[in-house]
XYZ file of C-alpha atoms in Angstrom:
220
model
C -17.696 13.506 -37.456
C -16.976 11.215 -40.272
C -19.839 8.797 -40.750
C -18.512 7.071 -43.979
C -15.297 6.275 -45.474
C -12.952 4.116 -47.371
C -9.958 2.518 -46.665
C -7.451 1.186 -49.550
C -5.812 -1.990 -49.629
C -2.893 -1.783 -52.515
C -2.180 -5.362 -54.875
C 0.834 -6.202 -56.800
C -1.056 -5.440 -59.754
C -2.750 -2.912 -59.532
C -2.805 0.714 -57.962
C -4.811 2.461 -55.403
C -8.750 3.082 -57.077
C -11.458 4.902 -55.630
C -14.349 2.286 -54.457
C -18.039 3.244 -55.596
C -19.970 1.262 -53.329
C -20.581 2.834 -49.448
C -20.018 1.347 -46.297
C -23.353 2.449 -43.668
C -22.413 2.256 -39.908
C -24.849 3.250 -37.735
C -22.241 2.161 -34.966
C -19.693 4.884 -36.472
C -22.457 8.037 -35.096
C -20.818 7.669 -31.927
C -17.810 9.035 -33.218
C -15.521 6.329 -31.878
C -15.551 3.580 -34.793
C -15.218 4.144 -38.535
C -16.414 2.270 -41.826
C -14.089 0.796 -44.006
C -14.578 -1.244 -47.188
C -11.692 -3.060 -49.073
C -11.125 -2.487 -52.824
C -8.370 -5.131 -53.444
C -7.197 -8.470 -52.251
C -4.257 -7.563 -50.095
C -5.987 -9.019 -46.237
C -7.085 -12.474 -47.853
C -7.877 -14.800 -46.218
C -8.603 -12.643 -43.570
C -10.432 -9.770 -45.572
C -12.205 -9.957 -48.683
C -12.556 -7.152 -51.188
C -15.697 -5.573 -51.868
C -16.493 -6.430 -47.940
C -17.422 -3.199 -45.512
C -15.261 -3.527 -41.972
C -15.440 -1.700 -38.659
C -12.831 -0.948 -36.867
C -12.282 1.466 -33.930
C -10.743 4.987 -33.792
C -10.494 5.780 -30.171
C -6.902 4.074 -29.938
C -4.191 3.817 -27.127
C -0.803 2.836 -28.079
C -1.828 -0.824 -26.136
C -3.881 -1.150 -29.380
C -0.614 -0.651 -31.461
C 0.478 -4.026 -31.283
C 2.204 -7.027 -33.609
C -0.453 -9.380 -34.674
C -3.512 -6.526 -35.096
C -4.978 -5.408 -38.021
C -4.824 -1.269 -38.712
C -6.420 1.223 -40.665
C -3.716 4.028 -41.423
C -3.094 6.735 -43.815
C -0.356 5.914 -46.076
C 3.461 8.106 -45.137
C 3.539 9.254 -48.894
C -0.080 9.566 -50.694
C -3.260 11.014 -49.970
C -4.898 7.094 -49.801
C -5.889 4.751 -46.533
C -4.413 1.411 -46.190
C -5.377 -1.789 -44.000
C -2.488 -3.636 -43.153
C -1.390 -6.366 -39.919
C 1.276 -4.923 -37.519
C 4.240 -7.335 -37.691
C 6.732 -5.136 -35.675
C 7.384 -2.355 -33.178
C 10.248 0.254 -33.308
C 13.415 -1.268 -32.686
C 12.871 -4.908 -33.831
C 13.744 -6.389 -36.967
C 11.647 -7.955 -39.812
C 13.023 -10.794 -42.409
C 11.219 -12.973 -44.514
C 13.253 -16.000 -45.235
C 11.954 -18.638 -47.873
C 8.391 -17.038 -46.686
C 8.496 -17.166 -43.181
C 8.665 -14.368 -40.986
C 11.227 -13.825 -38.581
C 11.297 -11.352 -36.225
C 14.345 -9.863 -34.169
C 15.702 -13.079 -35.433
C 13.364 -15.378 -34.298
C 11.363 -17.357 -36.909
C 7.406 -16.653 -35.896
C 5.492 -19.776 -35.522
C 3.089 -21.216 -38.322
C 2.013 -24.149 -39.798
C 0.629 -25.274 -43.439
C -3.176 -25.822 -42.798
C -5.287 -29.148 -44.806
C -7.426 -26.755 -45.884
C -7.112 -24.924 -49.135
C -8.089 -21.293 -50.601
C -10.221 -21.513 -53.977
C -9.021 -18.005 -55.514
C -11.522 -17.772 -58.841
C -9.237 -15.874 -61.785
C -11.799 -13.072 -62.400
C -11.766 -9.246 -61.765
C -12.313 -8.165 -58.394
C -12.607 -5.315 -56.038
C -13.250 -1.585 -57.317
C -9.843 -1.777 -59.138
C -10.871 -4.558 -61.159
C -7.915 -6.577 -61.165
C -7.054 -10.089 -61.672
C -5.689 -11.641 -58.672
C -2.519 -13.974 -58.541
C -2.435 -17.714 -58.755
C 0.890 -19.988 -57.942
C 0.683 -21.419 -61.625
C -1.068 -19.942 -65.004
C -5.159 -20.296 -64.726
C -7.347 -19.314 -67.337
C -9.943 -16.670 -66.809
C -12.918 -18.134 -65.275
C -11.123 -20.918 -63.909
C -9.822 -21.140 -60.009
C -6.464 -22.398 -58.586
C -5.850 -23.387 -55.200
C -4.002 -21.690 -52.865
C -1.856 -22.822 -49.920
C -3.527 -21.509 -46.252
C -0.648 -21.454 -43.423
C -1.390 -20.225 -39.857
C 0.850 -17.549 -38.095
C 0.887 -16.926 -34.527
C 2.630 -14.042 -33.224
C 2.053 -11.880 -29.640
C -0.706 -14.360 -29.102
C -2.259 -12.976 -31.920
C -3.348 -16.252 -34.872
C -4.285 -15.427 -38.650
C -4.179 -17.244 -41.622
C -1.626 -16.529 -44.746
C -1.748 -17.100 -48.172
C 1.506 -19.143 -50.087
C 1.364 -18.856 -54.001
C 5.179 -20.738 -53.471
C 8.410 -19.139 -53.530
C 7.975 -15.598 -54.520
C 11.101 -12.962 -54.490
C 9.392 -11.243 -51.865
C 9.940 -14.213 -49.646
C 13.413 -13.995 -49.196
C 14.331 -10.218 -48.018
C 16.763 -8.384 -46.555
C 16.355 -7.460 -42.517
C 14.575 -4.336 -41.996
C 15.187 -2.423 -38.554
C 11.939 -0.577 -37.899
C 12.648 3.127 -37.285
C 11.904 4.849 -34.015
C 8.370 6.096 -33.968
C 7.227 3.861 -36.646
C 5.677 0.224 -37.274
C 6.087 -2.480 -39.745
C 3.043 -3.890 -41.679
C 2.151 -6.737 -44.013
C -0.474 -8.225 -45.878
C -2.072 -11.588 -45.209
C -2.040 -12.082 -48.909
C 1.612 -12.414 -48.386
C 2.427 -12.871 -52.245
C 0.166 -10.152 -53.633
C 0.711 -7.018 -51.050
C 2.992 -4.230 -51.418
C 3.316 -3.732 -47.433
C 6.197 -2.747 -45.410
C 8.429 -4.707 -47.265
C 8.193 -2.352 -50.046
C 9.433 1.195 -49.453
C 8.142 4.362 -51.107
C 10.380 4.702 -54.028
C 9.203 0.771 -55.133
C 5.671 1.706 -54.481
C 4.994 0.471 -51.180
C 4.479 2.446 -47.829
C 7.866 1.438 -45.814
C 7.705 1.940 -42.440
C 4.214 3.588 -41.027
C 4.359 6.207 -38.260
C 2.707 5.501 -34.997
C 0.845 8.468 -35.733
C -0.839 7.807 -39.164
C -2.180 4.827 -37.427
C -6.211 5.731 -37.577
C -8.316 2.481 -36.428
C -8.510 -0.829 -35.152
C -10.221 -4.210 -36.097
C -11.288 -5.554 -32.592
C -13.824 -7.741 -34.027
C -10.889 -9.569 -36.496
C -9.174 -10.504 -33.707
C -8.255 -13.931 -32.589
C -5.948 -13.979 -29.683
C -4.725 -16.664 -27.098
């Protein structure tokens, strides 16, 4: 029984570190929830570096759903990821000018009043900068664009930096057996959009799937 862990959430740039710190669950002795803490910015809003999370491992594939946030180990490296489920086997996945569209449906979302102050300073155990929408000096903050997704009755909150090459892709046809992920941080994630060879995980197999975040759930 694994007591204590760490998950890995990847940013554009930077690569997978090994976090220092440890996450203590006292929950996790019962075998059926694991720690998890965060060592980039990948889940903002949603997740913050440096934060411990606990999710649960006893999962059913009702768990395995578009809108929930999973813990899984990555297809190609030895490394865990946290990631949101954005489609099942069989559907497609496009971004187009930064929204998400699914079997050819544009999700819904809307741009929120409210801002995210992202301070230009090393964080998580990789140390990295994180990204702004314009050029900020270090020490400074920028302010970052907060839109609200809704999708399988599941609502989160994105991140926009602006038009980023990443928000206009190709459509991806998720392979049997497998699930398509991406980051909150929509602008700073290497997520399913990314394939192996580029540095990202592609499509993730049902089966590498290894928690759930219950309590990060908000759901109609």
């Amino acid at each position: 029984m694994r007591v204590l862990s760490f998950v890995f959430a990847i940013s554009l740039l930077g690569t997978v570190a090994q976090a220092a710190p440890l996450c203590v669950c006292l929950k996790c002795l019962s075998g059926d929830y694991r720690s998890f803490y965060l060592v980039a910015g990948s889940m903002k809003p949603t997740m913050e570096p440096e934060v411990c999370y606990i999710a649960r491992t006893d999962l059913t594939m009702e768990d395995i759903v578009p809108g929930r946030i999973v813990a899984f180990q990555h297809p190609d490296k030895n490394v865990e990821f946290v990631f949101r489920i954005a489609a099942l086997a069989g559907q497609t996945v496009q971004m187009v000018d930064g929204r998400l569209v699914i079997d050819g449906v544009t999700i819904s979302a809307k741009k929120l009043d409210q801002l995210y102050v992202q301070k230009m300073e090393p964080e998580g155990a990789q140390g990295h900068l994180p990204r702004c929408g314009a050029p900020t000096t270090l020490g400074d903050s920028c302010d970052i664009d907060v839109w609200q997704e809704e999708t399988n009755g599941y609502r989160y909150q994105t991140l926009d930096l602006g038009l980023q090459l990443q928000d206009n892709t190709e459509v991806f046809t998720v392979p049997d057996g497998h699930v398509f992920v991406l980051g909150d941080n929509r602008d700073n994630a290497l997520d399913s959009r990314f394939g192996v060879a580029k540095g990202g995980p592609g499509g993730i197999p049902v089966g590498n799937i290894l928690a759930v975040f219950d309590t990060l759930d908000d759901k109609n």
